[in-house]
Amino acid sequence: MTITRNLQLAFRFVLNVSRFNAVWLHHIQPLTLVIPSDHPLRRRLIRRMRQHTRVIAAFFGPAIFDLFDEPMSNDQRRLLGIIGSCIPAFDMCFDDNLIGIGRLKSLVQQPFDFKPESGTEQLAAVLYSSLVQGVCQPNLLRSLTDTMFETEEKSRLQLSDETDFDTIRNITCKKGGTGGLFFTVTLPRQLSVAEQQAFYLLGSWVQLVDDLFDLRDDVLNGIRTPVTDCRDITTLSLLLARWQEKAFDAVGSLALPTPNKQRFLAGFILYGKMAHRYLLQVGQQIGKEPLRNFAKVSIAEAEPSGAWKTLFD
């Protein structure tokens, strides 16, 4: 029964990827033509925007609408795709100075009066103003964007050995939790406090899992996360299980039909199994050594292997 359900999940996901790929091709990719062909970040930006539109938005968006029994219109799918494409672009503004932070704040504060001074600013202005005009909850969009600014600015603390663990944990929670809520701004309903908290906790856990998959790169780049700060595999395994349980319990306690909640969590359960499989892979590489020693393995050895087997676990 579990294998059948997992295969159905995989089929639905592939179908959604196809639909969101159409969003990318027809509504977002043409807008990237304003970025000069010789821009040093152009290829990486477009690659990451495409990936987040086709995969991240295709995973979160339909799951959220299905949870609330809300039919998704083509326009809502377009907006979800734009949100997905904006996430990596926003990150690159802080990590790679794609757009100056001062300019980015001006755009968010006055999206319709902003005067772009470059191709990247023009792209950002079109995408963000489309969201402000189109989403059902523009005030929530602005609030979440402000929180993302706050969190990204604090993320510099992740480069310091003097930052305490609670601060590192809070940065991860806020980064992932806010990201988990971004896709809800397209819903034609306001979330209750309990629903907001559930999405926040779920997004935090997803971010923690992402940090697991980024373990090698983060250690090499001197970036601290709750994952890199764990002493060993056992400690990390307990941390992942605790965050997952807290998030899943929050979703399970929502005043929504049980079948909806079960369908919604099914994809995340599969993601949790993928994380567990990768954790075992890390353990095979370093044994009981400190997690930071994972930086010594090769890029090929650090790549997740056999993720497809999760469908049959």
Coordinates of N, CA and C in Angstrom, one line a residue, residues 50-157:
R50 N 14.7 28.7 -12.6 CA 14.0 27.6 -13.3 C 13.8 26.4 -12.4
Q51 N 14.8 26.1 -11.6 CA 14.7 24.9 -10.7 C 13.7 25.1 -9.7
H52 N 13.6 26.3 -9.1 CA 12.7 26.6 -8.0 C 11.3 26.7 -8.5
T53 N 11.1 27.2 -9.7 CA 9.8 27.3 -10.3 C 9.2 25.9 -10.6
R54 N 10.1 25.1 -11.2 CA 9.6 23.7 -11.7 C 9.5 22.7 -10.6
V55 N 10.3 22.9 -9.5 CA 10.4 21.8 -8.5 C 9.8 22.3 -7.1
I56 N 10.3 23.4 -6.6 CA 9.9 23.9 -5.3 C 8.4 24.3 -5.3
A57 N 8.1 25.2 -6.3 CA 6.7 25.7 -6.4 C 5.8 24.6 -6.8
A58 N 6.3 23.6 -7.6 CA 5.4 22.5 -8.0 C 5.2 21.5 -6.8
F59 N 6.0 21.5 -5.8 CA 5.9 20.7 -4.7 C 4.9 21.4 -3.6
F60 N 5.3 22.6 -3.3 CA 4.5 23.3 -2.2 C 3.2 23.8 -2.6
G61 N 3.1 24.4 -3.8 CA 1.9 25.0 -4.2 C 0.7 24.1 -4.3
P62 N 0.7 23.1 -5.1 CA -0.5 22.2 -5.2 C -0.8 21.5 -3.9
A63 N 0.2 21.2 -3.1 CA 0.0 20.6 -1.8 C -0.8 21.5 -0.8
I64 N -0.5 22.8 -0.8 CA -1.2 23.7 0.0 C -2.6 23.9 -0.4
F65 N -2.8 24.0 -1.7 CA -4.2 24.2 -2.3 C -5.0 23.0 -2.0
D66 N -4.5 21.8 -2.1 CA -5.2 20.5 -1.9 C -5.5 20.4 -0.4
L67 N -4.6 20.9 0.5 CA -4.9 20.8 1.9 C -6.2 21.5 2.3
F68 N -6.4 22.7 1.6 CA -7.6 23.5 2.0 C -8.8 23.3 1.0
D69 N -8.7 22.3 0.2 CA -9.7 22.0 -0.8 C -10.0 23.2 -1.7
E70 N -8.9 23.9 -2.1 CA -9.1 25.1 -2.9 C -8.7 24.7 -4.4
P71 N -9.5 24.9 -5.3 CA -9.1 24.7 -6.7 C -8.1 25.7 -7.1
M72 N -7.1 25.3 -7.9 CA -6.1 26.2 -8.4 C -6.3 26.7 -9.8
S73 N -6.4 28.0 -9.9 CA -6.6 28.6 -11.3 C -5.2 28.7 -12.0
N74 N -5.3 28.9 -13.3 CA -4.0 29.1 -14.0 C -3.3 30.3 -13.5
D75 N -4.0 31.4 -13.1 CA -3.3 32.6 -12.6 C -2.7 32.3 -11.3
Q76 N -3.3 31.6 -10.4 CA -2.7 31.2 -9.1 C -1.5 30.4 -9.3
R77 N -1.5 29.5 -10.3 CA -0.3 28.7 -10.6 C 0.8 29.6 -11.1
R78 N 0.5 30.5 -11.9 CA 1.5 31.5 -12.4 C 2.1 32.2 -11.2
L79 N 1.3 32.7 -10.3 CA 1.8 33.4 -9.1 C 2.7 32.5 -8.2
L80 N 2.3 31.3 -8.1 CA 3.1 30.3 -7.3 C 4.4 30.1 -8.0
G81 N 4.4 30.1 -9.3 CA 5.7 29.9 -10.0 C 6.6 31.1 -9.9
I82 N 6.0 32.3 -9.9 CA 6.8 33.5 -9.7 C 7.4 33.6 -8.3
I83 N 6.6 33.2 -7.3 CA 7.1 33.1 -5.9 C 8.3 32.2 -5.9
G84 N 8.2 31.0 -6.5 CA 9.3 30.0 -6.5 C 10.5 30.6 -7.2
S85 N 10.3 31.4 -8.3 CA 11.5 31.9 -9.0 C 12.1 33.1 -8.2
C86 N 11.4 33.8 -7.4 CA 11.9 34.9 -6.6 C 12.8 34.5 -5.5
I87 N 12.5 33.3 -4.9 CA 13.3 32.8 -3.7 C 14.8 32.8 -4.0
P88 N 15.3 32.1 -5.0 CA 16.7 32.1 -5.3 C 17.3 33.4 -5.7
A89 N 16.5 34.2 -6.4 CA 16.9 35.6 -6.8 C 17.1 36.4 -5.6
F90 N 16.2 36.3 -4.6 CA 16.3 37.1 -3.3 C 17.6 36.6 -2.6
D91 N 17.9 35.3 -2.5 CA 19.1 34.9 -1.9 C 20.3 35.4 -2.5
M92 N 20.3 35.5 -3.8 CA 21.5 35.9 -4.5 C 21.8 37.4 -4.4
C93 N 20.7 38.2 -4.0 CA 20.9 39.6 -3.7 C 21.8 39.8 -2.5
F94 N 21.6 38.9 -1.5 CA 22.4 38.9 -0.3 C 23.8 38.2 -0.4
D95 N 23.7 37.1 -1.1 CA 25.0 36.2 -1.2 C 25.9 36.7 -2.3
D96 N 25.4 37.3 -3.4 CA 26.2 37.6 -4.5 C 26.1 39.1 -4.9
N97 N 25.3 39.9 -4.2 CA 25.1 41.3 -4.5 C 24.5 41.4 -5.9
L98 N 23.6 40.5 -6.2 CA 22.9 40.6 -7.5 C 22.2 42.0 -7.7
I99 N 21.6 42.4 -6.6 CA 21.0 43.8 -6.6 C 21.4 44.3 -5.2
G100 N 21.8 45.6 -5.1 CA 22.1 46.2 -3.8 C 20.9 46.1 -2.9
I101 N 21.2 45.9 -1.6 CA 20.1 45.7 -0.6 C 19.3 46.9 -0.5
G102 N 19.9 48.1 -0.6 CA 19.2 49.4 -0.5 C 18.2 49.5 -1.6
R103 N 18.7 49.1 -2.8 CA 17.8 49.2 -4.0 C 16.6 48.2 -3.9
L104 N 17.0 47.0 -3.4 CA 15.9 46.0 -3.2 C 14.9 46.4 -2.2
K105 N 15.3 47.1 -1.1 CA 14.3 47.6 -0.1 C 13.4 48.6 -0.7
S106 N 14.0 49.5 -1.6 CA 13.2 50.5 -2.2 C 12.2 49.9 -3.1
L107 N 12.5 48.9 -3.8 CA 11.6 48.2 -4.7 C 10.4 47.6 -3.9
V108 N 10.7 47.0 -2.8 CA 9.7 46.3 -1.9 C 8.8 47.4 -1.3
Q109 N 9.3 48.5 -0.9 CA 8.6 49.6 -0.3 C 7.7 50.3 -1.3
Q110 N 8.2 50.5 -2.6 CA 7.4 51.2 -3.6 C 7.5 50.5 -4.9
P111 N 6.9 49.3 -5.0 CA 7.0 48.5 -6.2 C 6.6 49.2 -7.5
F112 N 5.6 50.1 -7.5 CA 5.1 50.7 -8.7 C 5.7 52.0 -9.0
D113 N 6.5 52.6 -8.1 CA 7.2 53.8 -8.4 C 8.7 53.6 -8.6
F114 N 9.1 52.3 -8.4 CA 10.6 52.0 -8.5 C 11.1 52.2 -9.9
K115 N 12.2 52.8 -10.1 CA 12.8 53.1 -11.4 C 14.1 52.2 -11.6
P116 N 13.9 51.1 -12.3 CA 15.0 50.1 -12.5 C 16.2 50.8 -13.2
E117 N 17.4 50.4 -12.7 CA 18.7 51.0 -13.3 C 19.5 49.9 -14.0
S118 N 19.0 48.7 -14.0 CA 19.7 47.6 -14.7 C 18.7 46.5 -15.1
G119 N 19.2 45.6 -15.8 CA 18.4 44.5 -16.3 C 17.9 43.6 -15.1
T120 N 18.7 43.4 -14.1 CA 18.3 42.6 -13.0 C 17.3 43.3 -12.2
E121 N 17.4 44.6 -12.0 CA 16.4 45.4 -11.3 C 15.1 45.4 -12.0
Q122 N 15.2 45.5 -13.4 CA 13.9 45.5 -14.2 C 13.2 44.1 -14.0
L123 N 14.0 43.0 -14.0 CA 13.4 41.7 -13.8 C 12.7 41.6 -12.4
A124 N 13.4 42.1 -11.4 CA 12.9 42.0 -10.0 C 11.7 42.9 -9.9
A125 N 11.6 44.0 -10.5 CA 10.5 44.9 -10.4 C 9.3 44.3 -11.0
V126 N 9.4 43.7 -12.2 CA 8.3 43.1 -12.9 C 7.7 41.9 -12.1
L127 N 8.6 41.1 -11.5 CA 8.2 39.9 -10.8 C 7.5 40.3 -9.5
Y128 N 8.1 41.2 -8.7 CA 7.5 41.6 -7.4 C 6.2 42.4 -7.6
S129 N 6.2 43.3 -8.5 CA 4.9 44.1 -8.7 C 3.8 43.1 -9.2
S130 N 4.1 42.1 -10.0 CA 3.1 41.1 -10.4 C 2.5 40.4 -9.2
L131 N 3.4 40.1 -8.2 CA 2.9 39.4 -7.0 C 2.0 40.4 -6.2
V132 N 2.5 41.6 -6.0 CA 1.7 42.6 -5.2 C 0.3 42.8 -5.8
Q133 N 0.3 42.8 -7.1 CA -1.0 43.0 -7.8 C -1.9 41.8 -7.8
G134 N -1.3 40.6 -7.9 CA -2.0 39.4 -8.1 C -2.4 38.5 -6.9
V135 N -1.6 38.5 -5.8 CA -1.8 37.6 -4.7 C -3.0 38.1 -3.9
C136 N -3.7 37.2 -3.2 CA -4.9 37.5 -2.4 C -4.5 38.2 -1.2
Q137 N -3.3 38.1 -0.7 CA -2.9 38.7 0.6 C -1.6 39.5 0.4
P138 N -1.7 40.7 -0.2 CA -0.5 41.5 -0.4 C 0.2 42.0 0.9
N139 N -0.6 42.2 1.9 CA -0.1 42.6 3.2 C 0.8 41.5 3.8
L140 N 0.3 40.3 3.7 CA 1.1 39.2 4.2 C 2.4 39.0 3.4
L141 N 2.3 39.2 2.1 CA 3.5 39.2 1.3 C 4.5 40.2 1.7
R142 N 4.1 41.4 2.0 CA 5.0 42.5 2.4 C 5.6 42.1 3.8
S143 N 4.8 41.6 4.7 CA 5.3 41.3 6.0 C 6.3 40.2 5.9
L144 N 6.1 39.2 5.1 CA 7.0 38.1 5.0 C 8.3 38.5 4.3
T145 N 8.2 39.4 3.3 CA 9.4 39.9 2.7 C 10.2 40.7 3.6
D146 N 9.6 41.5 4.5 CA 10.4 42.3 5.5 C 11.1 41.3 6.5
T147 N 10.4 40.2 6.8 CA 11.0 39.2 7.7 C 12.2 38.6 7.0
M148 N 12.1 38.3 5.7 CA 13.2 37.7 5.0 C 14.4 38.7 5.0
F149 N 14.2 40.0 4.8 CA 15.3 40.9 4.9 C 16.0 40.8 6.2
E150 N 15.2 40.8 7.3 CA 15.7 40.7 8.6 C 16.6 39.5 8.8
T151 N 16.0 38.3 8.3 CA 16.7 37.0 8.5 C 18.0 37.0 7.7
E152 N 17.9 37.4 6.4 CA 19.1 37.4 5.6 C 20.2 38.3 6.2
E153 N 19.9 39.4 6.7 CA 20.9 40.3 7.3 C 21.5 39.6 8.6
K154 N 20.7 38.9 9.3 CA 21.2 38.2 10.5 C 22.0 36.9 10.1
S155 N 21.8 36.4 8.9 CA 22.5 35.2 8.5 C 24.0 35.4 8.4
R156 N 24.5 36.6 8.4 CA 25.9 36.8 8.5 C 26.5 36.3 9.8
L157 N 25.7 36.2 10.8 CA 26.1 35.6 12.1 C 26.5 34.1 11.9

